[in-house]
JSON list of C-alpha atoms and ligand atoms in Angstrom, two decimals:
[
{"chain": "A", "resi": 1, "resn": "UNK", "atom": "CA", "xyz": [0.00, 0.00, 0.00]},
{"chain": "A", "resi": 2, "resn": "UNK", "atom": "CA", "xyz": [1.25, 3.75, -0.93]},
{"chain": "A", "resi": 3, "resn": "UNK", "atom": "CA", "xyz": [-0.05, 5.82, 2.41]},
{"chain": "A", "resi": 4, "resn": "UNK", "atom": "CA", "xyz": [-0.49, 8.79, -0.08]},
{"chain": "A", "resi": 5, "resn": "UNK", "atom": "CA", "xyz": [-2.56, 6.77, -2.10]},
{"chain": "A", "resi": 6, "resn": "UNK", "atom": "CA", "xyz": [-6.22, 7.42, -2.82]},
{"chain": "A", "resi": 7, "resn": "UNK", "atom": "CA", "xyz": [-7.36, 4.02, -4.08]},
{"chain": "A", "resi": 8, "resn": "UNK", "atom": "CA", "xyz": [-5.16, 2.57, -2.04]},
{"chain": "A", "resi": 9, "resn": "UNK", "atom": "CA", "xyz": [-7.15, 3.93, 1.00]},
{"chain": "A", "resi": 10, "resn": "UNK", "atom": "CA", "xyz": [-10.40, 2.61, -0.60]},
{"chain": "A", "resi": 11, "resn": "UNK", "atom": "CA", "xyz": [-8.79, -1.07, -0.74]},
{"chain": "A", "resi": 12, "resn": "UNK", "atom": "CA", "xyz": [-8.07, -0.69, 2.77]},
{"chain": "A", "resi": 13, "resn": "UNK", "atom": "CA", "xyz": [-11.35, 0.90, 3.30]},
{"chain": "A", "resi": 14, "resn": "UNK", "atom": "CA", "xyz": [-10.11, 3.92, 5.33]},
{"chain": "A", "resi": 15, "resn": "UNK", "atom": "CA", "xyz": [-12.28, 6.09, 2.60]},
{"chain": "A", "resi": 16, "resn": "UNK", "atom": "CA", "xyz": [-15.55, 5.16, 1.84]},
{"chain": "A", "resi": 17, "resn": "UNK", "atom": "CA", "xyz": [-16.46, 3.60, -1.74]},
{"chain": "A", "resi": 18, "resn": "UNK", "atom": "CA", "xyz": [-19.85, 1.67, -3.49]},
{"chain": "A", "resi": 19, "resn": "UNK", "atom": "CA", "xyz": [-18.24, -1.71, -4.41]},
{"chain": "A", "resi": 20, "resn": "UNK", "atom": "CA", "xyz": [-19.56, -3.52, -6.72]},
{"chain": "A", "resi": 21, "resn": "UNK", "atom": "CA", "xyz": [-17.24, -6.64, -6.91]},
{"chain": "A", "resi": 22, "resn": "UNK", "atom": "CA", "xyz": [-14.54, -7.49, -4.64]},
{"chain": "A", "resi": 23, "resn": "UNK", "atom": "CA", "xyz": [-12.16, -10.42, -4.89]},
{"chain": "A", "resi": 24, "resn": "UNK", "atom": "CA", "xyz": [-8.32, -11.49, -3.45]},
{"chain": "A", "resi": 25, "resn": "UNK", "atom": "CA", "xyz": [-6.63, -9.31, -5.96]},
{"chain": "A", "resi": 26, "resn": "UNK", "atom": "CA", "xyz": [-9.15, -6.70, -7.38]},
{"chain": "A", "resi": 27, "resn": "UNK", "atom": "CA", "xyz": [-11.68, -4.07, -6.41]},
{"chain": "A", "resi": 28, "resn": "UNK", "atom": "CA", "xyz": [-14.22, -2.49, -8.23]},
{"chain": "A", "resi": 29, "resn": "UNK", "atom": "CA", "xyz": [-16.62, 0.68, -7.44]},
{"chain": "A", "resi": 30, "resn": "UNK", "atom": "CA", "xyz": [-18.44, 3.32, -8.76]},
{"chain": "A", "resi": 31, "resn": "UNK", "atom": "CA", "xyz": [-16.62, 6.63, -9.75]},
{"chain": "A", "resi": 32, "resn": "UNK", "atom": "CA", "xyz": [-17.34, 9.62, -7.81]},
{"chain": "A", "resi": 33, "resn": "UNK", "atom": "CA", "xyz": [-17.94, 11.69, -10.94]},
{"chain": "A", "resi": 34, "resn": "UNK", "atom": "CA", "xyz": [-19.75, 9.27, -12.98]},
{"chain": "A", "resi": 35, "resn": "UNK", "atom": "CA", "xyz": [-19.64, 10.15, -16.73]},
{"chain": "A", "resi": 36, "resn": "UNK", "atom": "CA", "xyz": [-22.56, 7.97, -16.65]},
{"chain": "A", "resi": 37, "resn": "UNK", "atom": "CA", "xyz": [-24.66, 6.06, -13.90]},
{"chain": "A", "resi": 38, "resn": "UNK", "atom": "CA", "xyz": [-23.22, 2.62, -13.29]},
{"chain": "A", "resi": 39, "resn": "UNK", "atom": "CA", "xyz": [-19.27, 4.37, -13.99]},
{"chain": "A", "resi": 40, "resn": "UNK", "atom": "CA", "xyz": [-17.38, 1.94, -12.51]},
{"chain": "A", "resi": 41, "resn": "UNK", "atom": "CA", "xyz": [-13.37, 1.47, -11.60]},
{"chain": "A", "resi": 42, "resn": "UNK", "atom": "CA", "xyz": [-11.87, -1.69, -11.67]},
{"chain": "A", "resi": 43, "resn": "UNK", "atom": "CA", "xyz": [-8.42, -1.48, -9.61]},
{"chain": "A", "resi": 44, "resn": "UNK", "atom": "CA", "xyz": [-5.78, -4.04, -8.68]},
{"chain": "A", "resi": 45, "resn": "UNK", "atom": "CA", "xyz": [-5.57, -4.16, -4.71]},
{"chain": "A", "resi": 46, "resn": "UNK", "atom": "CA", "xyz": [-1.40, -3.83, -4.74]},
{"chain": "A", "resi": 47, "resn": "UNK", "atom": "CA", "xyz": [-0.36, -0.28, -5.40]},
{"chain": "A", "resi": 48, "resn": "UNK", "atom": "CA", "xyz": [0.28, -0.12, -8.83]},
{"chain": "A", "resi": 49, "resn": "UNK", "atom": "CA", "xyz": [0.85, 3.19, -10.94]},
{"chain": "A", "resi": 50, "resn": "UNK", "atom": "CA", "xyz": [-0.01, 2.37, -14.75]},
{"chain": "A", "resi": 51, "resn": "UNK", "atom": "CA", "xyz": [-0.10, 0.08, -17.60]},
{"chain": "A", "resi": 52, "resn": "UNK", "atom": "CA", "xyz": [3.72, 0.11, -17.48]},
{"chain": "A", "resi": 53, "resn": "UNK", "atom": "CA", "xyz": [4.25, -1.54, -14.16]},
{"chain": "A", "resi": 54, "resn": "UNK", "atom": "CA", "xyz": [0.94, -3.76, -13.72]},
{"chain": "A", "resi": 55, "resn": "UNK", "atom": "CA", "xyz": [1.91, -7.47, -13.60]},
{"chain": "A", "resi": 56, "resn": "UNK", "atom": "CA", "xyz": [0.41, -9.24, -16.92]},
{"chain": "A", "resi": 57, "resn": "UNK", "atom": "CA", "xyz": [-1.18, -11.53, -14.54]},
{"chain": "A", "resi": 58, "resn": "UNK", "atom": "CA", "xyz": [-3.27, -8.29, -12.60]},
{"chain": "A", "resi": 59, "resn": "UNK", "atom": "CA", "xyz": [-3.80, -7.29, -16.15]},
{"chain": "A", "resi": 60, "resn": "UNK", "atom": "CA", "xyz": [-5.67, -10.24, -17.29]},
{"chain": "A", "resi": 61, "resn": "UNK", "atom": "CA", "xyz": [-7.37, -10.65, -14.46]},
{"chain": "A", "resi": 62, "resn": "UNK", "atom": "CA", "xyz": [-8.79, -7.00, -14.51]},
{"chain": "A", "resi": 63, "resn": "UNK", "atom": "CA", "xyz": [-9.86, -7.23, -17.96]},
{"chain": "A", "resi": 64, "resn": "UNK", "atom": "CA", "xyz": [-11.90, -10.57, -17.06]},
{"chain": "A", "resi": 65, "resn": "UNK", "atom": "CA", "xyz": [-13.38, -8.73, -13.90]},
{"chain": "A", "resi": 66, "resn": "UNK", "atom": "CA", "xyz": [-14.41, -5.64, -16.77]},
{"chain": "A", "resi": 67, "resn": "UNK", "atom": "CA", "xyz": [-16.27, -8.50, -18.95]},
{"chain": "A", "resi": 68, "resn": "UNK", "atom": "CA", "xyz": [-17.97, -9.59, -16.05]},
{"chain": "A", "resi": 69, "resn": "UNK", "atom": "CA", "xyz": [-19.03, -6.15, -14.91]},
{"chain": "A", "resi": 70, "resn": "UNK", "atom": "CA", "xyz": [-20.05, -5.02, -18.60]},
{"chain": "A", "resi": 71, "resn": "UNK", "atom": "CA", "xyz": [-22.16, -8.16, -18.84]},
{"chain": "A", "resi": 72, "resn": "UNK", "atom": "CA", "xyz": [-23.95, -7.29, -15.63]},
{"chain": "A", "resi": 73, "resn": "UNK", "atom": "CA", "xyz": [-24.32, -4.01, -16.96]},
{"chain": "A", "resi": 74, "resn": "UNK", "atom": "CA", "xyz": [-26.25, -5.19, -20.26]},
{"chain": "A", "resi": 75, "resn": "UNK", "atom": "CA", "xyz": [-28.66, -7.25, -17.89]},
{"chain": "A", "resi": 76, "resn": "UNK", "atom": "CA", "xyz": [-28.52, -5.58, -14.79]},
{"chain": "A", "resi": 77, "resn": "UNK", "atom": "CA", "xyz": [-28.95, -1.97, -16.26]},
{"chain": "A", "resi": 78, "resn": "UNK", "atom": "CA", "xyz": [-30.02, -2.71, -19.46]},
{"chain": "A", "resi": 79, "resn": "UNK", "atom": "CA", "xyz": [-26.75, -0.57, -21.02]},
{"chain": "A", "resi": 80, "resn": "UNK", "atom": "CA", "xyz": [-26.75, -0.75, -24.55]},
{"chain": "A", "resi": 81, "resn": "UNK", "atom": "CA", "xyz": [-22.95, -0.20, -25.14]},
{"chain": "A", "resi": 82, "resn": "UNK", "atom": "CA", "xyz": [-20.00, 0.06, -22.85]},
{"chain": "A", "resi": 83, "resn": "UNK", "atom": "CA", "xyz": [-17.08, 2.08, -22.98]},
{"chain": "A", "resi": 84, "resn": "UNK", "atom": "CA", "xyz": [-13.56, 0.41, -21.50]},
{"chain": "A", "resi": 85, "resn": "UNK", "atom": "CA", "xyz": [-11.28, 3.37, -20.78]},
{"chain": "A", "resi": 86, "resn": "UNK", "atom": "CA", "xyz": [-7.75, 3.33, -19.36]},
{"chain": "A", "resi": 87, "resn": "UNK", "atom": "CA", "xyz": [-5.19, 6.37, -19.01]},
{"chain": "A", "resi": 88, "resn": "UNK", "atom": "CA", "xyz": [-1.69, 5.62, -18.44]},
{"chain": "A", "resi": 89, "resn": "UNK", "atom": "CA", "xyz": [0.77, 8.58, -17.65]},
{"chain": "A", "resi": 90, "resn": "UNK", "atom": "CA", "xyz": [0.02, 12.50, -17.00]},
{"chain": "A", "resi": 91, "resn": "UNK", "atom": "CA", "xyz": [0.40, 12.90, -20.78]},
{"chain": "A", "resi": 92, "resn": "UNK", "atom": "CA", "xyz": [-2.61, 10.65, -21.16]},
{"chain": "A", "resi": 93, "resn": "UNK", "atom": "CA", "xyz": [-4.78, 12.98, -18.36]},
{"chain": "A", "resi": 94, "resn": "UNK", "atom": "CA", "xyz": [-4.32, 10.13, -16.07]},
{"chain": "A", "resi": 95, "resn": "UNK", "atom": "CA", "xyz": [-5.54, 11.84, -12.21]},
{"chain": "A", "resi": 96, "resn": "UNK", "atom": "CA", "xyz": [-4.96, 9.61, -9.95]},
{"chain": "A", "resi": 97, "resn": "UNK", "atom": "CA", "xyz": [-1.60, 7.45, -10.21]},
{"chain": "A", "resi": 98, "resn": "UNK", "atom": "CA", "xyz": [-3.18, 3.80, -9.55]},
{"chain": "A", "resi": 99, "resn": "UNK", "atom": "CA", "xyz": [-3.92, 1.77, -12.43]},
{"chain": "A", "resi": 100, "resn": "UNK", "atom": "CA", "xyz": [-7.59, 1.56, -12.73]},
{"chain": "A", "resi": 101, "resn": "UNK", "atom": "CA", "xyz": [-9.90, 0.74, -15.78]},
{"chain": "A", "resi": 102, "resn": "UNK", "atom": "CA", "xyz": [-13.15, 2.49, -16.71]},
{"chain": "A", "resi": 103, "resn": "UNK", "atom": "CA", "xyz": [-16.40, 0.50, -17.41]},
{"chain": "A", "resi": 104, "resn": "UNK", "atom": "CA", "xyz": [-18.22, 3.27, -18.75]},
{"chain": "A", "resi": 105, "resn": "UNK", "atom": "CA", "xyz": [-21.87, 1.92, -19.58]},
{"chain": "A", "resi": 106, "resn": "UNK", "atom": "CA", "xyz": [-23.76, 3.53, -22.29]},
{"chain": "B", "resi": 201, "resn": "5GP", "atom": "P1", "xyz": [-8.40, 9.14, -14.63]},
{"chain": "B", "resi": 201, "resn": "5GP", "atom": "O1", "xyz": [-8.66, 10.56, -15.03]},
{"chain": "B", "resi": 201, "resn": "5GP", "atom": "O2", "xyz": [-7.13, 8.99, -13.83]},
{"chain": "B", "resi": 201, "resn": "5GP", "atom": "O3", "xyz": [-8.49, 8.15, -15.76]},
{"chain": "B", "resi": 201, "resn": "5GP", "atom": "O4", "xyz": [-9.61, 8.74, -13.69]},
{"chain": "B", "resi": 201, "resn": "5GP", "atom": "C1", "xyz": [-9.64, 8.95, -12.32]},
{"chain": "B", "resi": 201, "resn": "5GP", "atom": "C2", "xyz": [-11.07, 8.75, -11.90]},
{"chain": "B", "resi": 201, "resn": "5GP", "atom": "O5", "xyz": [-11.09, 8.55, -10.51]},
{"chain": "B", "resi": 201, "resn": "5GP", "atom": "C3", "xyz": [-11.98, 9.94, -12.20]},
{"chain": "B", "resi": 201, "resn": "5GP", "atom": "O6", "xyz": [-13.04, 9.53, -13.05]},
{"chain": "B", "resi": 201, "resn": "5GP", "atom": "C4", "xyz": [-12.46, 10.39, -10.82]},
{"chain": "B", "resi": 201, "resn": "5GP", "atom": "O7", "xyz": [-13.81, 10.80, -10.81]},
{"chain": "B", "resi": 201, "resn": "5GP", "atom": "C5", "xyz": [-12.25, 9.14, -9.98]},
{"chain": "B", "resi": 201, "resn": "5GP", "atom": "N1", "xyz": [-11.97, 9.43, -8.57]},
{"chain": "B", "resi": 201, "resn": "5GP", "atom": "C6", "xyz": [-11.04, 10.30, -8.08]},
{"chain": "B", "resi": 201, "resn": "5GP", "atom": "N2", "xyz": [-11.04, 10.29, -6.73]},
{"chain": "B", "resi": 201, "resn": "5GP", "atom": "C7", "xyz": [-11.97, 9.36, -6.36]},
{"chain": "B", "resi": 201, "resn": "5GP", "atom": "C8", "xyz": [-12.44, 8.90, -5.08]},
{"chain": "B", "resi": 201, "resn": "5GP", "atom": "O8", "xyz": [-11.98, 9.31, -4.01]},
{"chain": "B", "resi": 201, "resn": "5GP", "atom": "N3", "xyz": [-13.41, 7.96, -5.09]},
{"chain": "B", "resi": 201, "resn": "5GP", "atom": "C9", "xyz": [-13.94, 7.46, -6.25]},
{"chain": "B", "resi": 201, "resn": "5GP", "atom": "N4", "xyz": [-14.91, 6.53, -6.15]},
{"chain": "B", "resi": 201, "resn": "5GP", "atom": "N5", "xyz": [-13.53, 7.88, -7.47]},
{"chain": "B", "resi": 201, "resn": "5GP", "atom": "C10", "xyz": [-12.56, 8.82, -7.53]},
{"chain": "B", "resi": 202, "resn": "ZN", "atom": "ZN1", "xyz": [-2.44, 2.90, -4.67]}
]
């Protein structure tokens, strides 16, 4: 865990969150500034900054827990279309420096 660390704080649960799916190595909840309702974060628990230090195992396993989610989303929400978004480095806008993917449904 990075102290400093926003998301890091949610995985710990020392700052509040809506999780939606929790598991050994991954966390997902809803954004705090949804672009739409249902905007949800999916986040490896170990601190890690971007797409160019995530383990390829973390990887994988965060894009199976985005199918998952997206599939709930179609039934659950009846989203037509979902949007997977991930920024990786200030020069890609990226806010807050723990990898986490966007399930964006539409
Ligand atoms: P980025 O711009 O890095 O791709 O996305 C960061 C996202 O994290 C933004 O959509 C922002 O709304 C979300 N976010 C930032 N701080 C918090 C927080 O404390 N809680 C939650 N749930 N989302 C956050
Ligand atoms: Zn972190």
């Amino acid at each position: 865990m990075d102290a400093n660390c926003i998301f890091c704080k949610i995985v710990v649960k020392q700052i509040p969150a809506s999780v939606v799916y929790e598991d050994e190595k991954t966390l997902a909840f809803l954004d705090i500034n949804p672009l739409t309702e249902g905007h949800t974060l999916v986040i490896p628990k170990a601190h890690t900054v971007s797409i160019f230090d995530i383990s390829a195992d973390d990887f994988k396993h965060i894009s199976a827990v985005a199918q998952k989610i997206s599939n709930n989303m179609k039934t659950a929400i009846a989203a037509d279309g979902v949007d997977l978004v991930q920024a990786s480095g200030e020069a890609a806008n990226q806010t807050v420096p723990h990898f986490h993917l966007h399930v964006i449904p539409r």
